[in-house]
Amino acid sequence: SINNSNYIPPIILTQFQQTEDTPDTQSRKILTNNIDDTQSIELPHNQNSFNIQFAALDMKFPNNISYAYKLEGFEKKWNYIGHQRTATYTNLPKGNYNLKIKSTNSDGIWVENTRTLNITVLPSFWETPWAYLLYISGIILIILTASYILFTIFRLKHKVTVEQQISDIKLRFFTNISHEFRTPLTLIQGALNKLINIENPPKEMQRPLKTMDKSTQRMLRLI
């Protein structure tokens, strides 16, 4: 009778490596302790690609051990990778994740030995609450500025309209007044012309009639 092993091998984390290789990312240390002693990792928004290596400590037949992992918050299903011991992720969006790793023992039996590592990808400045507050303030400022401009335009337009109405009233007033003046002056001038054109007008009336005619014509021109 041969029984399968019920041994539950612990999982250790052996290496954490970022895939970015720029001088800026190399100069910044993400880990302050050994990866196996780390419970959580915070990644800047521009260093959100990494791979992590792990191993199950079962020395009986280590080549028979199979592994699986998943990143909760990013994927729902386990990734069964056989005998490989590396999990790789690139361009993770901002958020909080839980990397879970499990394995079989050396007899190929899946056991309850899940190892969890908390991973947080920090937002960029433009995705922080301060940035959203800045966006909201900018939008409010734009709305207030646009409202002020529109109110000013409406006020000026209303002022121009009122001035135009006053001008029209003045124009109608002077038109009516000039008409009222012109009508009796025209009648007076007609009567004067008749007096001037009569035969043998009295000499003492000729000069006053000419003066009156000249004055009425001048008044008509002025009107």
mmCIF file of C-alpha atoms in Angstrom:
data_model
loop_
_atom_site.group_PDB
_atom_site.id
_atom_site.type_symbol
_atom_site.label_atom_id
_atom_site.label_comp_id
_atom_site.label_asym_id
_atom_site.label_seq_id
_atom_site.Cartn_x
_atom_site.Cartn_y
_atom_site.Cartn_z
ATOM 1 C CA SER A 1 0.000 0.000 0.000
ATOM 2 C CA ILE A 2 1.509 3.320 -1.156
ATOM 3 C CA ASN A 3 -0.017 6.529 0.175
ATOM 4 C CA ASN A 4 0.331 9.985 -1.407
ATOM 5 C CA SER A 5 2.120 12.611 0.640
ATOM 6 C CA ASN A 6 -0.047 15.096 2.524
ATOM 7 C CA TYR A 7 2.850 17.444 3.123
ATOM 8 C CA ILE A 8 1.993 21.142 2.663
ATOM 9 C CA PRO A 9 5.104 22.942 1.424
ATOM 10 C CA PRO A 10 5.386 26.647 2.315
ATOM 11 C CA ILE A 11 5.807 29.085 -0.547
ATOM 12 C CA ILE A 12 8.591 31.640 -0.407
ATOM 13 C CA LEU A 13 9.161 34.631 -2.624
ATOM 14 C CA THR A 14 12.658 34.538 -4.078
ATOM 15 C CA GLN A 15 12.958 37.604 -6.314
ATOM 16 C CA PHE A 16 11.134 40.770 -7.287
ATOM 17 C CA GLN A 17 12.284 42.532 -10.449
ATOM 18 C CA GLN A 18 10.890 45.489 -12.329
ATOM 19 C CA THR A 19 10.880 45.318 -16.090
ATOM 20 C CA GLU A 20 11.616 49.023 -16.555
ATOM 21 C CA ASP A 21 15.285 49.579 -17.198
ATOM 22 C CA THR A 22 15.502 53.361 -17.448
ATOM 23 C CA PRO A 23 18.050 55.160 -15.256
ATOM 24 C CA ASP A 24 15.275 56.875 -13.356
ATOM 25 C CA THR A 25 13.597 53.631 -12.320
ATOM 26 C CA GLN A 26 16.869 51.958 -11.469
ATOM 27 C CA SER A 27 17.717 54.771 -9.075
ATOM 28 C CA ARG A 28 14.554 54.300 -7.041
ATOM 29 C CA LYS A 29 14.370 51.354 -4.663
ATOM 30 C CA ILE A 30 10.944 49.837 -4.292
ATOM 31 C CA LEU A 31 11.859 47.236 -1.676
ATOM 32 C CA THR A 32 13.377 48.102 1.674
ATOM 33 C CA ASN A 33 13.454 44.479 2.926
ATOM 34 C CA ASN A 34 13.959 41.086 1.399
ATOM 35 C CA ILE A 35 11.050 40.195 -0.880
ATOM 36 C CA ASP A 36 10.123 37.182 1.261
ATOM 37 C CA ASP A 37 9.820 39.428 4.328
ATOM 38 C CA THR A 38 7.640 41.933 2.502
ATOM 39 C CA GLN A 39 3.888 41.968 3.062
ATOM 40 C CA SER A 40 2.993 44.773 0.650
ATOM 41 C CA ILE A 41 4.583 46.712 -2.223
ATOM 42 C CA GLU A 42 3.800 50.209 -3.475
ATOM 43 C CA LEU A 43 4.656 50.967 -7.102
ATOM 44 C CA PRO A 44 4.742 54.435 -8.680
ATOM 45 C CA HIS A 45 2.490 54.922 -11.692
ATOM 46 C CA ASN A 46 5.499 54.865 -14.053
ATOM 47 C CA GLN A 47 6.951 51.654 -12.574
ATOM 48 C CA ASN A 48 3.921 49.416 -12.894
ATOM 49 C CA SER A 49 5.532 46.444 -14.670
ATOM 50 C CA PHE A 50 7.273 43.668 -12.757
ATOM 51 C CA ASN A 51 7.914 39.962 -12.429
ATOM 52 C CA ILE A 52 8.141 37.986 -9.230
ATOM 53 C CA GLN A 53 9.700 34.581 -8.658
ATOM 54 C CA PHE A 54 8.655 32.058 -6.036
ATOM 55 C CA ALA A 55 9.236 28.463 -4.904
ATOM 56 C CA ALA A 56 7.552 25.803 -2.783
ATOM 57 C CA LEU A 57 9.846 24.221 -0.194
ATOM 58 C CA ASP A 58 9.344 20.512 -0.826
ATOM 59 C CA MET A 59 12.711 18.847 -1.316
ATOM 60 C CA LYS A 60 11.424 15.336 -1.960
ATOM 61 C CA PHE A 61 10.730 15.694 -5.692
ATOM 62 C CA PRO A 62 10.910 19.435 -6.387
ATOM 63 C CA ASN A 63 10.648 18.948 -10.159
ATOM 64 C CA ASN A 64 7.147 17.522 -9.712
ATOM 65 C CA ILE A 65 5.736 20.679 -8.117
ATOM 66 C CA SER A 66 3.231 22.702 -10.198
ATOM 67 C CA TYR A 67 2.334 26.316 -9.564
ATOM 68 C CA ALA A 68 -0.601 28.686 -10.109
ATOM 69 C CA TYR A 69 -1.117 32.375 -9.426
ATOM 70 C CA LYS A 70 -3.658 35.145 -9.918
ATOM 71 C CA LEU A 71 -3.792 38.876 -9.256
ATOM 72 C CA GLU A 72 -7.057 39.662 -7.485
ATOM 73 C CA GLY A 73 -8.475 42.967 -8.634
ATOM 74 C CA PHE A 74 -7.002 42.466 -12.100
ATOM 75 C CA GLU A 75 -8.030 38.942 -13.086
ATOM 76 C CA LYS A 76 -10.541 36.385 -11.833
ATOM 77 C CA LYS A 77 -9.083 33.048 -12.915
ATOM 78 C CA TRP A 78 -5.961 31.261 -11.759
ATOM 79 C CA ASN A 79 -3.001 31.040 -14.119
ATOM 80 C CA TYR A 80 -1.735 27.465 -14.088
ATOM 81 C CA ILE A 81 1.896 27.626 -15.218
ATOM 82 C CA GLY A 82 3.105 24.086 -14.568
ATOM 83 C CA HIS A 83 6.672 23.960 -13.248
ATOM 84 C CA GLN A 84 7.433 27.585 -14.001
ATOM 85 C CA ARG A 85 8.046 29.810 -10.988
ATOM 86 C CA THR A 86 7.578 33.341 -12.336
ATOM 87 C CA ALA A 87 4.576 35.696 -12.530
ATOM 88 C CA THR A 88 4.843 38.694 -14.840
ATOM 89 C CA TYR A 89 2.592 41.745 -15.152
ATOM 90 C CA THR A 90 3.006 44.841 -17.313
ATOM 91 C CA ASN A 91 1.335 48.255 -17.285
ATOM 92 C CA LEU A 92 -0.965 47.655 -14.347
ATOM 93 C CA PRO A 93 -3.520 50.430 -13.871
ATOM 94 C CA LYS A 94 -3.685 52.271 -10.574
ATOM 95 C CA GLY A 95 -5.367 50.356 -7.769
ATOM 96 C CA ASN A 96 -4.954 47.809 -4.968
ATOM 97 C CA TYR A 97 -4.250 44.175 -5.838
ATOM 98 C CA ASN A 98 -3.600 40.897 -4.059
ATOM 99 C CA LEU A 99 -1.129 38.523 -5.731
ATOM 100 C CA LYS A 100 -1.959 34.951 -4.676
ATOM 101 C CA ILE A 101 0.350 32.007 -5.317
ATOM 102 C CA LYS A 102 -0.320 28.313 -4.667
ATOM 103 C CA SER A 103 1.312 25.014 -5.562
ATOM 104 C CA THR A 104 1.157 21.260 -5.335
ATOM 105 C CA ASN A 105 3.460 19.179 -3.211
ATOM 106 C CA SER A 106 6.050 16.864 -4.697
ATOM 107 C CA ASP A 107 3.376 14.204 -5.283
ATOM 108 C CA GLY A 108 1.391 16.625 -7.516
ATOM 109 C CA ILE A 109 -1.414 17.167 -5.006
ATOM 110 C CA TRP A 110 -2.818 20.714 -4.719
ATOM 111 C CA VAL A 111 -2.646 21.822 -1.110
ATOM 112 C CA GLU A 112 -3.792 24.828 0.873
ATOM 113 C CA ASN A 113 -0.554 26.806 0.921
ATOM 114 C CA THR A 114 -1.663 30.069 -0.744
ATOM 115 C CA ARG A 115 0.799 32.936 -0.290
ATOM 116 C CA THR A 116 -0.532 36.478 -0.628
ATOM 117 C CA LEU A 117 1.333 39.683 -1.454
ATOM 118 C CA ASN A 118 -0.427 43.055 -1.441
ATOM 119 C CA ILE A 119 0.509 45.271 -4.398
ATOM 120 C CA THR A 120 -0.591 48.893 -4.779
ATOM 121 C CA VAL A 121 -0.051 50.917 -7.951
ATOM 122 C CA LEU A 122 -0.105 54.570 -6.999
ATOM 123 C CA PRO A 123 -1.950 57.037 -9.240
ATOM 124 C CA SER A 124 -0.129 59.746 -11.140
ATOM 125 C CA PHE A 125 -0.481 63.313 -9.921
ATOM 126 C CA TRP A 126 -3.169 63.897 -12.552
ATOM 127 C CA GLU A 127 -5.253 61.093 -11.022
ATOM 128 C CA THR A 128 -4.992 62.142 -7.381
ATOM 129 C CA PRO A 129 -7.780 63.878 -5.413
ATOM 130 C CA TRP A 130 -5.759 67.107 -5.527
ATOM 131 C CA ALA A 131 -5.706 66.908 -9.313
ATOM 132 C CA TYR A 132 -9.474 66.293 -9.439
ATOM 133 C CA LEU A 133 -9.951 69.276 -7.106
ATOM 134 C CA LEU A 134 -7.810 71.313 -9.510
ATOM 135 C CA TYR A 135 -9.927 70.123 -12.459
ATOM 136 C CA ILE A 136 -13.164 71.047 -10.665
ATOM 137 C CA SER A 137 -11.750 74.456 -9.692
ATOM 138 C CA GLY A 138 -10.696 75.075 -13.292
ATOM 139 C CA ILE A 139 -14.123 74.102 -14.618
ATOM 140 C CA ILE A 140 -15.851 76.354 -12.069
ATOM 141 C CA LEU A 141 -13.488 79.210 -12.984
ATOM 142 C CA ILE A 142 -14.222 78.710 -16.690
ATOM 143 C CA ILE A 143 -17.978 78.658 -16.022
ATOM 144 C CA LEU A 144 -17.782 81.816 -13.905
ATOM 145 C CA THR A 145 -15.642 83.588 -16.514
ATOM 146 C CA ALA A 146 -17.987 82.559 -19.326
ATOM 147 C CA SER A 147 -21.002 83.658 -17.264
ATOM 148 C CA TYR A 148 -19.392 87.022 -16.562
ATOM 149 C CA ILE A 149 -18.557 87.523 -20.246
ATOM 150 C CA LEU A 150 -22.076 86.556 -21.322
ATOM 151 C CA PHE A 151 -23.611 88.814 -18.657
ATOM 152 C CA THR A 152 -21.406 91.704 -19.788
ATOM 153 C CA ILE A 153 -22.345 91.134 -23.425
ATOM 154 C CA PHE A 154 -26.035 90.945 -22.510
ATOM 155 C CA ARG A 155 -25.783 94.114 -20.430
ATOM 156 C CA LEU A 156 -24.001 96.003 -23.223
ATOM 157 C CA LYS A 157 -26.474 94.694 -25.761
ATOM 158 C CA HIS A 158 -29.353 95.790 -23.559
ATOM 159 C CA LYS A 159 -27.703 99.199 -23.117
ATOM 160 C CA VAL A 160 -27.255 99.560 -26.875
ATOM 161 C CA THR A 161 -30.869 98.529 -27.400
ATOM 162 C CA VAL A 162 -32.096 101.112 -24.888
ATOM 163 C CA GLU A 163 -29.935 103.803 -26.470
ATOM 164 C CA GLN A 164 -31.230 102.836 -29.901
ATOM 165 C CA GLN A 165 -34.804 103.087 -28.645
ATOM 166 C CA ILE A 166 -34.092 106.512 -27.130
ATOM 167 C CA SER A 167 -32.502 107.606 -30.399
ATOM 168 C CA ASP A 168 -35.551 106.396 -32.339
ATOM 169 C CA ILE A 169 -37.841 108.296 -29.959
ATOM 170 C CA LYS A 170 -35.768 111.439 -30.405
ATOM 171 C CA LEU A 171 -35.797 111.005 -34.176
ATOM 172 C CA ARG A 172 -39.577 110.585 -34.255
ATOM 173 C CA PHE A 173 -39.968 113.559 -31.952
ATOM 174 C CA PHE A 174 -37.856 115.886 -34.118
ATOM 175 C CA THR A 175 -39.481 114.519 -37.283
ATOM 176 C CA ASN A 176 -42.943 115.290 -35.921
ATOM 177 C CA ILE A 177 -41.887 118.716 -34.633
ATOM 178 C CA SER A 178 -40.240 119.633 -37.950
ATOM 179 C CA HIS A 179 -43.370 118.512 -39.771
ATOM 180 C CA GLU A 180 -45.527 120.646 -37.483
ATOM 181 C CA PHE A 181 -43.264 123.658 -38.121
ATOM 182 C CA ARG A 182 -42.951 123.089 -41.855
ATOM 183 C CA THR A 183 -46.695 122.875 -42.565
ATOM 184 C CA PRO A 184 -47.712 126.365 -41.291
ATOM 185 C CA LEU A 185 -44.514 127.929 -42.724
ATOM 186 C CA THR A 186 -45.362 126.505 -46.124
ATOM 187 C CA LEU A 187 -48.841 128.005 -45.884
ATOM 188 C CA ILE A 188 -47.372 131.361 -44.790
ATOM 189 C CA GLN A 189 -44.906 131.312 -47.678
ATOM 190 C CA GLY A 190 -47.704 130.565 -50.144
ATOM 191 C CA ALA A 191 -49.706 133.511 -48.880
ATOM 192 C CA LEU A 192 -46.621 135.771 -49.043
ATOM 193 C CA ASN A 193 -45.961 134.751 -52.638
ATOM 194 C CA LYS A 194 -49.496 135.751 -53.526
ATOM 195 C CA LEU A 195 -49.040 139.105 -51.825
ATOM 196 C CA ILE A 196 -45.683 139.685 -53.518
ATOM 197 C CA ASN A 197 -47.054 138.817 -56.961
ATOM 198 C CA ILE A 198 -50.125 141.047 -56.889
ATOM 199 C CA GLU A 199 -50.116 143.997 -59.283
ATOM 200 C CA ASN A 200 -49.084 147.369 -57.952
ATOM 201 C CA PRO A 201 -48.565 146.458 -54.307
ATOM 202 C CA PRO A 202 -48.202 149.394 -51.943
ATOM 203 C CA LYS A 203 -44.607 150.555 -51.843
ATOM 204 C CA GLU A 204 -44.555 150.621 -48.071
ATOM 205 C CA MET A 205 -45.421 146.854 -48.114
ATOM 206 C CA GLN A 206 -42.852 145.674 -50.671
ATOM 207 C CA ARG A 207 -39.845 145.711 -48.342
ATOM 208 C CA PRO A 208 -41.627 144.054 -45.372
ATOM 209 C CA LEU A 209 -43.036 141.358 -47.700
ATOM 210 C CA LYS A 210 -39.590 140.559 -49.094
ATOM 211 C CA THR A 211 -38.171 140.397 -45.570
ATOM 212 C CA MET A 212 -40.966 138.046 -44.515
ATOM 213 C CA ASP A 213 -40.423 135.845 -47.602
ATOM 214 C CA LYS A 214 -36.700 135.694 -46.980
ATOM 215 C CA SER A 215 -37.228 134.803 -43.336
ATOM 216 C CA THR A 216 -39.756 132.002 -44.091
ATOM 217 C CA GLN A 217 -37.423 130.458 -46.697
ATOM 218 C CA ARG A 218 -34.580 130.525 -44.197
ATOM 219 C CA MET A 219 -36.728 128.853 -41.560
ATOM 220 C CA LEU A 220 -37.776 126.159 -44.069
ATOM 221 C CA ARG A 221 -34.112 125.476 -44.901
ATOM 222 C CA LEU A 222 -33.259 125.228 -41.204
ATOM 223 C CA ILE A 223 -36.142 122.815 -40.606
#
